[in-house]
mmCIF file as Biopython writes it, N, C-alpha, C and O atoms, coordinates in Angstrom:
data_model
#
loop_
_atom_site.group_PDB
_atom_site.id
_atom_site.type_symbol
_atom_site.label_atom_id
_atom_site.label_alt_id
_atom_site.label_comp_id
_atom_site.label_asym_id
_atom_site.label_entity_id
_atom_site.label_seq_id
_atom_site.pdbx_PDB_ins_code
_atom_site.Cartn_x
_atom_site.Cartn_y
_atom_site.Cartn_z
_atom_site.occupancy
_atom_site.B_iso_or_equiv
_atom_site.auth_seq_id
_atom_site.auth_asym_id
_atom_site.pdbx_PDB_model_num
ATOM 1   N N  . UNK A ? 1  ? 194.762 175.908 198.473 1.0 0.0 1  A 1 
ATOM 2   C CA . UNK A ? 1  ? 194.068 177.144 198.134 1.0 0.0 1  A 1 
ATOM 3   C C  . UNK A ? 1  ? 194.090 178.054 199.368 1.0 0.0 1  A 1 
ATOM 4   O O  . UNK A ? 1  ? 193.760 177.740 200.511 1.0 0.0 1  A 1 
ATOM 5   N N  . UNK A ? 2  ? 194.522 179.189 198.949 1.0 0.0 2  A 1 
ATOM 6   C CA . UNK A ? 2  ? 194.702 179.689 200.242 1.0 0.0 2  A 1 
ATOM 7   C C  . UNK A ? 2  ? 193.223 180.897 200.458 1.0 0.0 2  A 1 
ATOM 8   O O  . UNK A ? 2  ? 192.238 180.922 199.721 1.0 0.0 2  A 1 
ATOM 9   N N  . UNK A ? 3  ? 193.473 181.814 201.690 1.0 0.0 3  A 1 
ATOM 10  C CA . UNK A ? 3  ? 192.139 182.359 202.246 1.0 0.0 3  A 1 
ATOM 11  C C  . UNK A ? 3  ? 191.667 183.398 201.220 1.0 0.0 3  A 1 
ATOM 12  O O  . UNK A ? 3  ? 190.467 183.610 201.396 1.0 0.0 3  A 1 
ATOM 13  N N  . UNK A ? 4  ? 192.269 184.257 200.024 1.0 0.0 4  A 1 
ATOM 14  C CA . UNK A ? 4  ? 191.720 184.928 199.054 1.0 0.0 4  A 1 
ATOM 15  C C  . UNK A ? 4  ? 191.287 183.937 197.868 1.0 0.0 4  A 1 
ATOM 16  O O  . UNK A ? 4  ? 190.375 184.190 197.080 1.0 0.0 4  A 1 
ATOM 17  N N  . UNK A ? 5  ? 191.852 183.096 197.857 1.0 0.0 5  A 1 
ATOM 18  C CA . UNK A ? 5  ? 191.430 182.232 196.437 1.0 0.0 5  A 1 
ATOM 19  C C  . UNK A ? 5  ? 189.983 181.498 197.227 1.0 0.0 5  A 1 
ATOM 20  O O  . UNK A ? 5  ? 188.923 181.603 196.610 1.0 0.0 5  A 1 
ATOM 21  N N  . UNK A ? 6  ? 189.981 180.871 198.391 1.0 0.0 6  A 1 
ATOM 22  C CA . UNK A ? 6  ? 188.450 180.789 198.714 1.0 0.0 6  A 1 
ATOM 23  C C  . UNK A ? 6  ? 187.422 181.777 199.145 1.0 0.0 6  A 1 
ATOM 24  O O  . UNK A ? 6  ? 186.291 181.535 199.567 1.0 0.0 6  A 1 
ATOM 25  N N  . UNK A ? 7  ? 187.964 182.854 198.983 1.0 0.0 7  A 1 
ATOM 26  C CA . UNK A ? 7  ? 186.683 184.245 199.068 1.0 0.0 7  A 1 
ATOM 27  C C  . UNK A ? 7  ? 186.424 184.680 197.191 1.0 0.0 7  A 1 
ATOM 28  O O  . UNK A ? 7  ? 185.423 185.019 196.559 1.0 0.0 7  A 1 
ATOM 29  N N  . UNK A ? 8  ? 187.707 184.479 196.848 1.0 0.0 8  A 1 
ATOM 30  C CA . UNK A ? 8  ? 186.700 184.580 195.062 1.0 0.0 8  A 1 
ATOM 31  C C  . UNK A ? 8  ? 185.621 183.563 194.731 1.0 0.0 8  A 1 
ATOM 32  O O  . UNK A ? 8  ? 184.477 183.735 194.310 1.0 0.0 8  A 1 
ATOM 33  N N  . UNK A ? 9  ? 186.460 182.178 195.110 1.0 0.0 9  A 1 
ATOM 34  C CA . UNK A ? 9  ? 185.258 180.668 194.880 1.0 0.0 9  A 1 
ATOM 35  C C  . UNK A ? 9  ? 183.763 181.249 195.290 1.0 0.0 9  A 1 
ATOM 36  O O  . UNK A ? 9  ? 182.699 181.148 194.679 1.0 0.0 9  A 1 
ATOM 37  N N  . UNK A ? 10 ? 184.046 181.840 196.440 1.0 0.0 10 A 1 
ATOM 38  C CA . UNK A ? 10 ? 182.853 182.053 197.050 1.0 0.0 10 A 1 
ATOM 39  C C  . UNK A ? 10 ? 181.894 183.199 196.297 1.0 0.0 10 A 1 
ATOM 40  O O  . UNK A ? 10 ? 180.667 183.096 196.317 1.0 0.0 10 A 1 
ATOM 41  N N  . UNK A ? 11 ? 182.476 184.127 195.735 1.0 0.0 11 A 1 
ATOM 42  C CA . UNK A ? 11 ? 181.948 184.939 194.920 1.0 0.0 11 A 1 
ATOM 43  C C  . UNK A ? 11 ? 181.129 185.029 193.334 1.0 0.0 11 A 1 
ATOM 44  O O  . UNK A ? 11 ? 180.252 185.631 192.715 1.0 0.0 11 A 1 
ATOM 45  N N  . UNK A ? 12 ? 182.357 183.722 193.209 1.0 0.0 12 A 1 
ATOM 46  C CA . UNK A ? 12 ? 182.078 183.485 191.671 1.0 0.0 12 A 1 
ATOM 47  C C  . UNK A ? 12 ? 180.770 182.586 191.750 1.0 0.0 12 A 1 
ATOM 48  O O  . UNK A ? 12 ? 179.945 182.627 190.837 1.0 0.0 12 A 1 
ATOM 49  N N  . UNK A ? 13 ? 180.627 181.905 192.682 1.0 0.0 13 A 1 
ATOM 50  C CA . UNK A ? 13 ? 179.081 180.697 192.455 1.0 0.0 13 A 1 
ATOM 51  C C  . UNK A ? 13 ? 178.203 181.784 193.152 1.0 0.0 13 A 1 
ATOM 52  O O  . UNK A ? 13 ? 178.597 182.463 194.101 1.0 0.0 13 A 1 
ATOM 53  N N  . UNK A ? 14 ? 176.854 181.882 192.523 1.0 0.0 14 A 1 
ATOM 54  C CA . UNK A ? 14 ? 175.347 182.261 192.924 1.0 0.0 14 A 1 
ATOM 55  C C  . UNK A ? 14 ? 174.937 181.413 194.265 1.0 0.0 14 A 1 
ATOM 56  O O  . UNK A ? 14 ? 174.998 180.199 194.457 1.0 0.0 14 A 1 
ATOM 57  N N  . UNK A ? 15 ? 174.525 182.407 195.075 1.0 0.0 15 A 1 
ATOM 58  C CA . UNK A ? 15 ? 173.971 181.739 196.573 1.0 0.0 15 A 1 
ATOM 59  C C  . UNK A ? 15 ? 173.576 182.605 197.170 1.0 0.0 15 A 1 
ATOM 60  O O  . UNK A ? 15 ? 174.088 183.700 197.406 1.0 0.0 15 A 1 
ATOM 61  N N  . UNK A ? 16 ? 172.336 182.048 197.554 1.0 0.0 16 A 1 
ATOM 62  C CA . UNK A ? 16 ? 171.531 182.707 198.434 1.0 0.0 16 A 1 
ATOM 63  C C  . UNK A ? 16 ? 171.705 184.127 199.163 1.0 0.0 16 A 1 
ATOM 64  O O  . UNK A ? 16 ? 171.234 185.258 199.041 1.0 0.0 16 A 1 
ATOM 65  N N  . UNK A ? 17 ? 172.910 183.272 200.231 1.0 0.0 17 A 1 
ATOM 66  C CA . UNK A ? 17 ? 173.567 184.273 201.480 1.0 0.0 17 A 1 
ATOM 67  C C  . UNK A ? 17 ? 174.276 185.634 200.621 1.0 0.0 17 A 1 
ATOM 68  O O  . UNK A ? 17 ? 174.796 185.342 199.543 1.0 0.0 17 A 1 
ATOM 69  N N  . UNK A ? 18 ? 174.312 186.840 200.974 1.0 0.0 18 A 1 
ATOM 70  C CA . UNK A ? 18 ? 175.523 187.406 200.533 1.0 0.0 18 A 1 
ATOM 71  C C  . UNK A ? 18 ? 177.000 187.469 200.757 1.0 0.0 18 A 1 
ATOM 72  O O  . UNK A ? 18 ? 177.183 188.162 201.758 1.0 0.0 18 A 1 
ATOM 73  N N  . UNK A ? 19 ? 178.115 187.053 200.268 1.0 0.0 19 A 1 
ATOM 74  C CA . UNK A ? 19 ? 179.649 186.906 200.730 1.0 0.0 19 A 1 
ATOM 75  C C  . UNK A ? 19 ? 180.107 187.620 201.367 1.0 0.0 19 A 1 
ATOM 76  O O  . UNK A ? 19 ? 181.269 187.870 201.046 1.0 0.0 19 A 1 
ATOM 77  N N  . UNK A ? 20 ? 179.554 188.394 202.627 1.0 0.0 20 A 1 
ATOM 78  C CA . UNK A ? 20 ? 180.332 189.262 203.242 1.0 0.0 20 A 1 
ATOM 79  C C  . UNK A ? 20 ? 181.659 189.294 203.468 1.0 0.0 20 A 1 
ATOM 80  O O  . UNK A ? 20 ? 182.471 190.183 203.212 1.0 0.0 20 A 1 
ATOM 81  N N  . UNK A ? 21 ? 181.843 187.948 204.113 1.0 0.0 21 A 1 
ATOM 82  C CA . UNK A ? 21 ? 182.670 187.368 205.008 1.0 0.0 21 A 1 
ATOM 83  C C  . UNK A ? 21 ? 184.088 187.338 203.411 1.0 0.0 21 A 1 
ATOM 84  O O  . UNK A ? 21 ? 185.316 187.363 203.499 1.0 0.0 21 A 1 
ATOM 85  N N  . UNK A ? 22 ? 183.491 187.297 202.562 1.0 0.0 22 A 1 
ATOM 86  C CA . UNK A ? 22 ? 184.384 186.851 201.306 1.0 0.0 22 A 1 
ATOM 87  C C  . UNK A ? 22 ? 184.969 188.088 200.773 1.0 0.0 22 A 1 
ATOM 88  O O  . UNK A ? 22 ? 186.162 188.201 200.492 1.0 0.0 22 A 1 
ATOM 89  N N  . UNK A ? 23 ? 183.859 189.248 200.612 1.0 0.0 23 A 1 
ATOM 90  C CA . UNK A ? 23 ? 184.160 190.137 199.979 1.0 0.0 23 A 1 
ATOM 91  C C  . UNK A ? 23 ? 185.067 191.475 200.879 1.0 0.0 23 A 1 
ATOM 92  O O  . UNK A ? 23 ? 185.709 192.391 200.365 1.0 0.0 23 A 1 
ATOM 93  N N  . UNK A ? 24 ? 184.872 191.229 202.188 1.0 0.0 24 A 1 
ATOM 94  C CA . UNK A ? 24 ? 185.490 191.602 203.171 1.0 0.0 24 A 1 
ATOM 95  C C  . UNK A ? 24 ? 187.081 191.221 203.179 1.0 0.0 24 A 1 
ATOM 96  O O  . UNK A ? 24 ? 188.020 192.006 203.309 1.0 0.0 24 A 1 
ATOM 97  N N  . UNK A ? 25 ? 187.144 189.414 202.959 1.0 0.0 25 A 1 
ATOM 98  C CA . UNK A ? 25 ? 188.704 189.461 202.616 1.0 0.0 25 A 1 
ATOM 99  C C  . UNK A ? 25 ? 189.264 189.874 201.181 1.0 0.0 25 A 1 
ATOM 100 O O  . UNK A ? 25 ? 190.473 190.075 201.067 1.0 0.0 25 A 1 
ATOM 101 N N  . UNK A ? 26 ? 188.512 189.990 200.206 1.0 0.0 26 A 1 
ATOM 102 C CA . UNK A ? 26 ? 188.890 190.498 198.875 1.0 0.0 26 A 1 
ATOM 103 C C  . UNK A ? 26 ? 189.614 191.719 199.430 1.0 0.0 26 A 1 
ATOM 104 O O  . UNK A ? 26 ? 190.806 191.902 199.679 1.0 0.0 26 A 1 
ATOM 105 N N  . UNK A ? 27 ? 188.120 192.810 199.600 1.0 0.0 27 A 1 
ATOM 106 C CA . UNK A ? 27 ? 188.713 194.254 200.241 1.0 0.0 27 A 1 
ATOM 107 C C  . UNK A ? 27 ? 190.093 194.671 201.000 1.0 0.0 27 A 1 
ATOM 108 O O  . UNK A ? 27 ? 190.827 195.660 200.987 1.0 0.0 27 A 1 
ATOM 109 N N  . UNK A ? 28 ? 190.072 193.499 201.624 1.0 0.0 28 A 1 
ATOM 110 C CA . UNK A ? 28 ? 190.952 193.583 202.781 1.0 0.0 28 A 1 
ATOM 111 C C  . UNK A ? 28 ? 192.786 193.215 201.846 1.0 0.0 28 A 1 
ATOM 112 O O  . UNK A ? 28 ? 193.783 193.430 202.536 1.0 0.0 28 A 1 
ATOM 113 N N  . UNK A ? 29 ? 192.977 192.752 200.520 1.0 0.0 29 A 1 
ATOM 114 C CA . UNK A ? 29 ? 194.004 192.204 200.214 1.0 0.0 29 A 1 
ATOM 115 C C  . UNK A ? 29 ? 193.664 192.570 198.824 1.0 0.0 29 A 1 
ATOM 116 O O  . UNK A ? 29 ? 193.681 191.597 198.071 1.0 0.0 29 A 1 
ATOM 117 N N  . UNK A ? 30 ? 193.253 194.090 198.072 1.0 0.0 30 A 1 
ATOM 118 C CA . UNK A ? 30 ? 192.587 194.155 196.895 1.0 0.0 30 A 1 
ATOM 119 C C  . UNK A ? 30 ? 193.706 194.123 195.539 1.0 0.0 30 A 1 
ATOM 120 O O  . UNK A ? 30 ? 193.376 194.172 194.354 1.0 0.0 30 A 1 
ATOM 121 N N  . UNK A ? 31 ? 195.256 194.016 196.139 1.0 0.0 31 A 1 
ATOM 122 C CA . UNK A ? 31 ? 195.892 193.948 195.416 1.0 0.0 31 A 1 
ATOM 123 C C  . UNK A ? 31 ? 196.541 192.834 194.938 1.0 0.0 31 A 1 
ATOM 124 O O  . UNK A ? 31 ? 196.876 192.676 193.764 1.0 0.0 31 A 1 
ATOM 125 N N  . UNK A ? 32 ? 196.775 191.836 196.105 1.0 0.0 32 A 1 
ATOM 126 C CA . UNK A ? 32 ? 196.342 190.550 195.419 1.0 0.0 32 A 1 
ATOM 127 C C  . UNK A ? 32 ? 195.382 189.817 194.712 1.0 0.0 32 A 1 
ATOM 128 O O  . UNK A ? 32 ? 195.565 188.862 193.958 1.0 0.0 32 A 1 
ATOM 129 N N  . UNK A ? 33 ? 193.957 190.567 195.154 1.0 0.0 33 A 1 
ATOM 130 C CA . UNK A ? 33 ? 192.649 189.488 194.434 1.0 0.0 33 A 1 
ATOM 131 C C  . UNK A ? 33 ? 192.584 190.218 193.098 1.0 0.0 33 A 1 
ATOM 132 O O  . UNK A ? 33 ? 191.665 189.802 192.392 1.0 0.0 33 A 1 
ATOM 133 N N  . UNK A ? 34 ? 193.513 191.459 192.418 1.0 0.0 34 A 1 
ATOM 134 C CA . UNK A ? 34 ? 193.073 191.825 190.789 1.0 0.0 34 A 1 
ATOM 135 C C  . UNK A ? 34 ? 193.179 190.629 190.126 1.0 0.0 34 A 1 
ATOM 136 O O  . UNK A ? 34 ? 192.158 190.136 189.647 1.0 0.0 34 A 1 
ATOM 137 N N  . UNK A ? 35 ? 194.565 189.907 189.981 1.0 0.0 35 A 1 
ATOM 138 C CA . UNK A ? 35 ? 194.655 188.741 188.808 1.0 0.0 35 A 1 
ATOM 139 C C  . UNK A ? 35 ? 193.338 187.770 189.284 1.0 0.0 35 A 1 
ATOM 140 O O  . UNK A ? 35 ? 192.548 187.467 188.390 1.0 0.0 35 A 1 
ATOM 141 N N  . UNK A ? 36 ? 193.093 187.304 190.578 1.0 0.0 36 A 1 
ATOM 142 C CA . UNK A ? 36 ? 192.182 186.385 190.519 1.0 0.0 36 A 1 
ATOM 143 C C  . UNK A ? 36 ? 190.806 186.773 190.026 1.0 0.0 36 A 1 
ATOM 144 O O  . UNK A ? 36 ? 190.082 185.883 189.582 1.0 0.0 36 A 1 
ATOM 145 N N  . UNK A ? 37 ? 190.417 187.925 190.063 1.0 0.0 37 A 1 
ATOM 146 C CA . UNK A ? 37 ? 189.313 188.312 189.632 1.0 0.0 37 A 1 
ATOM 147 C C  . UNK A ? 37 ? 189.531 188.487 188.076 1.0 0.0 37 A 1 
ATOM 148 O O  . UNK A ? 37 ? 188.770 187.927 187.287 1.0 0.0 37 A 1 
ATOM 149 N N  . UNK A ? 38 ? 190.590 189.280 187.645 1.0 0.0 38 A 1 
ATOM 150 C CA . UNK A ? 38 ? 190.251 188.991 186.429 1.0 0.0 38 A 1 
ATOM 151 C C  . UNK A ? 38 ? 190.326 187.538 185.779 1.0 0.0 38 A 1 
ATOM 152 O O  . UNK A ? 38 ? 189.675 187.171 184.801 1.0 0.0 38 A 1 
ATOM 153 N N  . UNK A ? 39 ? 190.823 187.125 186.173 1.0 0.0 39 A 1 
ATOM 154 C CA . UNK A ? 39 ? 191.045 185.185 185.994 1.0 0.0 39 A 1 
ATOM 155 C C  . UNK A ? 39 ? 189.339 184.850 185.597 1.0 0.0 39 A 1 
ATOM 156 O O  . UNK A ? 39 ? 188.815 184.398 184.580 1.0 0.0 39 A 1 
ATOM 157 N N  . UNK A ? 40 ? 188.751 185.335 187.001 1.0 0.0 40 A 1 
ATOM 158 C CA . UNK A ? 40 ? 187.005 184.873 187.037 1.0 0.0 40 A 1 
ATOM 159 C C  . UNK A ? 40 ? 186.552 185.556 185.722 1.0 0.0 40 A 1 
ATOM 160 O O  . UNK A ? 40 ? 186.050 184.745 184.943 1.0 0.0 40 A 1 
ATOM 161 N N  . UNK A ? 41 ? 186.582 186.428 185.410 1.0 0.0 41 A 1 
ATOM 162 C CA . UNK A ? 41 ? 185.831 187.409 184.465 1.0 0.0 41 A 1 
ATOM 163 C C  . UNK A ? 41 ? 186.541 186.761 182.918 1.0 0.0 41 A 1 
ATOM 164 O O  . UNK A ? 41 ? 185.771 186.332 182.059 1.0 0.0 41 A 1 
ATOM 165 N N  . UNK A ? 42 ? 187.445 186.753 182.782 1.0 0.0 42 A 1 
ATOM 166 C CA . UNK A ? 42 ? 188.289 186.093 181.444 1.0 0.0 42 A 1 
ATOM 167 C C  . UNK A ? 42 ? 187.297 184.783 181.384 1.0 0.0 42 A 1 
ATOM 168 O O  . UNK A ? 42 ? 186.591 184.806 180.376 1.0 0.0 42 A 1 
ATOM 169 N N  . UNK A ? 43 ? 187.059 183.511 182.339 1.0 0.0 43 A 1 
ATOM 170 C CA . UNK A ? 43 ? 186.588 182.723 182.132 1.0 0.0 43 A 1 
ATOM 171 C C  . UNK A ? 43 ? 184.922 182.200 181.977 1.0 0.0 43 A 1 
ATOM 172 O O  . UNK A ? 43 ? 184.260 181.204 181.686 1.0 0.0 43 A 1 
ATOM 173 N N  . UNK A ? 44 ? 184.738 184.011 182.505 1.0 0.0 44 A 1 
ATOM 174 C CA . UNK A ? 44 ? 183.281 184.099 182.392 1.0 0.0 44 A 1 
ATOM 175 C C  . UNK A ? 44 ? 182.606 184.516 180.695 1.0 0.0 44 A 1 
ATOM 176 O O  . UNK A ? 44 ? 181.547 184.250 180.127 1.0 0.0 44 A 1 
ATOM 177 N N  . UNK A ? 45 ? 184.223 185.524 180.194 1.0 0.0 45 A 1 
ATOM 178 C CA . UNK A ? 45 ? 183.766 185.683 178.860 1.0 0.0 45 A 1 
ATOM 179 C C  . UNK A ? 45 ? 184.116 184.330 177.974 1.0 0.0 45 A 1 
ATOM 180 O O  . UNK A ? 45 ? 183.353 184.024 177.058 1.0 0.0 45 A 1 
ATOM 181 N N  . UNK A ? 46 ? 185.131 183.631 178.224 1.0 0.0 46 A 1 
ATOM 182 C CA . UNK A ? 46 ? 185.752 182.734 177.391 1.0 0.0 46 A 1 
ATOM 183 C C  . UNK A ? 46 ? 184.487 181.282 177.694 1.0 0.0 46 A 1 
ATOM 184 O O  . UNK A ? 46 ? 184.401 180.545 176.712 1.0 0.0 46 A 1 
ATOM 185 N N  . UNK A ? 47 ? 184.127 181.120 178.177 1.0 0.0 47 A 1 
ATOM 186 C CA . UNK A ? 47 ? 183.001 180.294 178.585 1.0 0.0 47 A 1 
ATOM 187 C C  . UNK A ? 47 ? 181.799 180.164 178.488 1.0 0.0 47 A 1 
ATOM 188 O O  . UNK A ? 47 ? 181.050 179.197 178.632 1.0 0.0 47 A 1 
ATOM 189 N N  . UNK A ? 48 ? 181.586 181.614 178.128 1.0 0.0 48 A 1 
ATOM 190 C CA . UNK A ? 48 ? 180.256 182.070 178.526 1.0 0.0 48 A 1 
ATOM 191 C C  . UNK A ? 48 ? 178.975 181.535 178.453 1.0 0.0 48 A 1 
ATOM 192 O O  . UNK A ? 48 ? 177.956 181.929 179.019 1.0 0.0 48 A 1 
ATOM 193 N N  . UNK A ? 49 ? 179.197 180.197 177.379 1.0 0.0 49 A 1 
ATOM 194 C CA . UNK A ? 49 ? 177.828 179.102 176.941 1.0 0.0 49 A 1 
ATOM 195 C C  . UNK A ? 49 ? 178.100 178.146 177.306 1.0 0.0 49 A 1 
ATOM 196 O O  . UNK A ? 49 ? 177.290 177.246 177.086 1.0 0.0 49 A 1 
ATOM 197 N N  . UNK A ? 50 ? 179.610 177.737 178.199 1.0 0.0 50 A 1 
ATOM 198 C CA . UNK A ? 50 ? 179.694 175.822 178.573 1.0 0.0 50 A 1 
ATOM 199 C C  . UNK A ? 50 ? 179.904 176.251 180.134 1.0 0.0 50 A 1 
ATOM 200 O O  . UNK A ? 50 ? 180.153 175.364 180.951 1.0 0.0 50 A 1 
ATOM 201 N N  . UNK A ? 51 ? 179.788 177.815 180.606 1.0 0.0 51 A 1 
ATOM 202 C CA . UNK A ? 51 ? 180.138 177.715 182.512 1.0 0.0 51 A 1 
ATOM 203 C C  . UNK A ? 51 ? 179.194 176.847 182.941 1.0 0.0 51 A 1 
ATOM 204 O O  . UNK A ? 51 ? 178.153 176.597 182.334 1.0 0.0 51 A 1 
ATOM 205 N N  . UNK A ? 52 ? 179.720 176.127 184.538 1.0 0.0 52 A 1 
ATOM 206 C CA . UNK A ? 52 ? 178.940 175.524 185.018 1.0 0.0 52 A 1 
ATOM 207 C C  . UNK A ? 52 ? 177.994 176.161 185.582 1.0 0.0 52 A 1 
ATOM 208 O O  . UNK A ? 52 ? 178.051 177.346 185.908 1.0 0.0 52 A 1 
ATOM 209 N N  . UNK A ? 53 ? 176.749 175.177 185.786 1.0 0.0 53 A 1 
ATOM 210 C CA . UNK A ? 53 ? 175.520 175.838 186.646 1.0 0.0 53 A 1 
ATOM 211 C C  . UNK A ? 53 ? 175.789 176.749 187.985 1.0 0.0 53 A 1 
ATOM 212 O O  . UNK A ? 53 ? 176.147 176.256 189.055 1.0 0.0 53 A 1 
ATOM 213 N N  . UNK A ? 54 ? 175.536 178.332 187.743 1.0 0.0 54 A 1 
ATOM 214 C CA . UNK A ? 54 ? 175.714 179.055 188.866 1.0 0.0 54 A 1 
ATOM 215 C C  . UNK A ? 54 ? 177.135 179.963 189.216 1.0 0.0 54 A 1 
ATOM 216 O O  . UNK A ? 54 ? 177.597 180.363 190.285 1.0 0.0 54 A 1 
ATOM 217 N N  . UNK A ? 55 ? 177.617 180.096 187.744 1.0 0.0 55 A 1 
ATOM 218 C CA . UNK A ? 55 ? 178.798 180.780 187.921 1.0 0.0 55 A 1 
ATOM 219 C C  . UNK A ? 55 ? 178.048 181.878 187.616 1.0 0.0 55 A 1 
ATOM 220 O O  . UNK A ? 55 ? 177.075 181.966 186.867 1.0 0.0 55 A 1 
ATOM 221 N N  . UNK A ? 56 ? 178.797 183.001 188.508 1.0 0.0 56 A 1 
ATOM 222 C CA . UNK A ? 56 ? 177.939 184.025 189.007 1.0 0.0 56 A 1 
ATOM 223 C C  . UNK A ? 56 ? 178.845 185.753 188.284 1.0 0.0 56 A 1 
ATOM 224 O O  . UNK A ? 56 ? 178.349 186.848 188.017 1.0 0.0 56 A 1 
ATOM 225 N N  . UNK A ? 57 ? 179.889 185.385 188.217 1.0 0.0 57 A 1 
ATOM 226 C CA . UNK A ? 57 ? 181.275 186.379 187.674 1.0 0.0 57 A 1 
ATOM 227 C C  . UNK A ? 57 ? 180.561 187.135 186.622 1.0 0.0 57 A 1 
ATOM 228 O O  . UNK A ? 57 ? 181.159 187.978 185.954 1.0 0.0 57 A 1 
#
């Protein structure tokens, strides 16, 4: 998994801290993170009653 696919992980679960550090590399590479984000959001609608505890998308 490389360093944008662990700044979405980080986005998609609910926590405390805010993802700066995450959303900073999103920003930073916003044309690679579209498919992964929409990836998150597709699985947030397609899921929407079995996501695990704390998916945040």
């Amino acid at each position: 998994m490389n360093e944008l696919q662990k700044a979405i992980e980080r986005i998609a679960y609910e926590d405390k801290k805010f993802p700066q550090e995450a959303l900073e590399v999103i920003i930073a590479n916003k044309e690679e993170a579209i498919p992964y984000l929409r990836n998150a959001v597709e699985k947030a609608m397609e899921e929407k009653y079995e996501l695990e505890e704390g998916y945040f998308v």
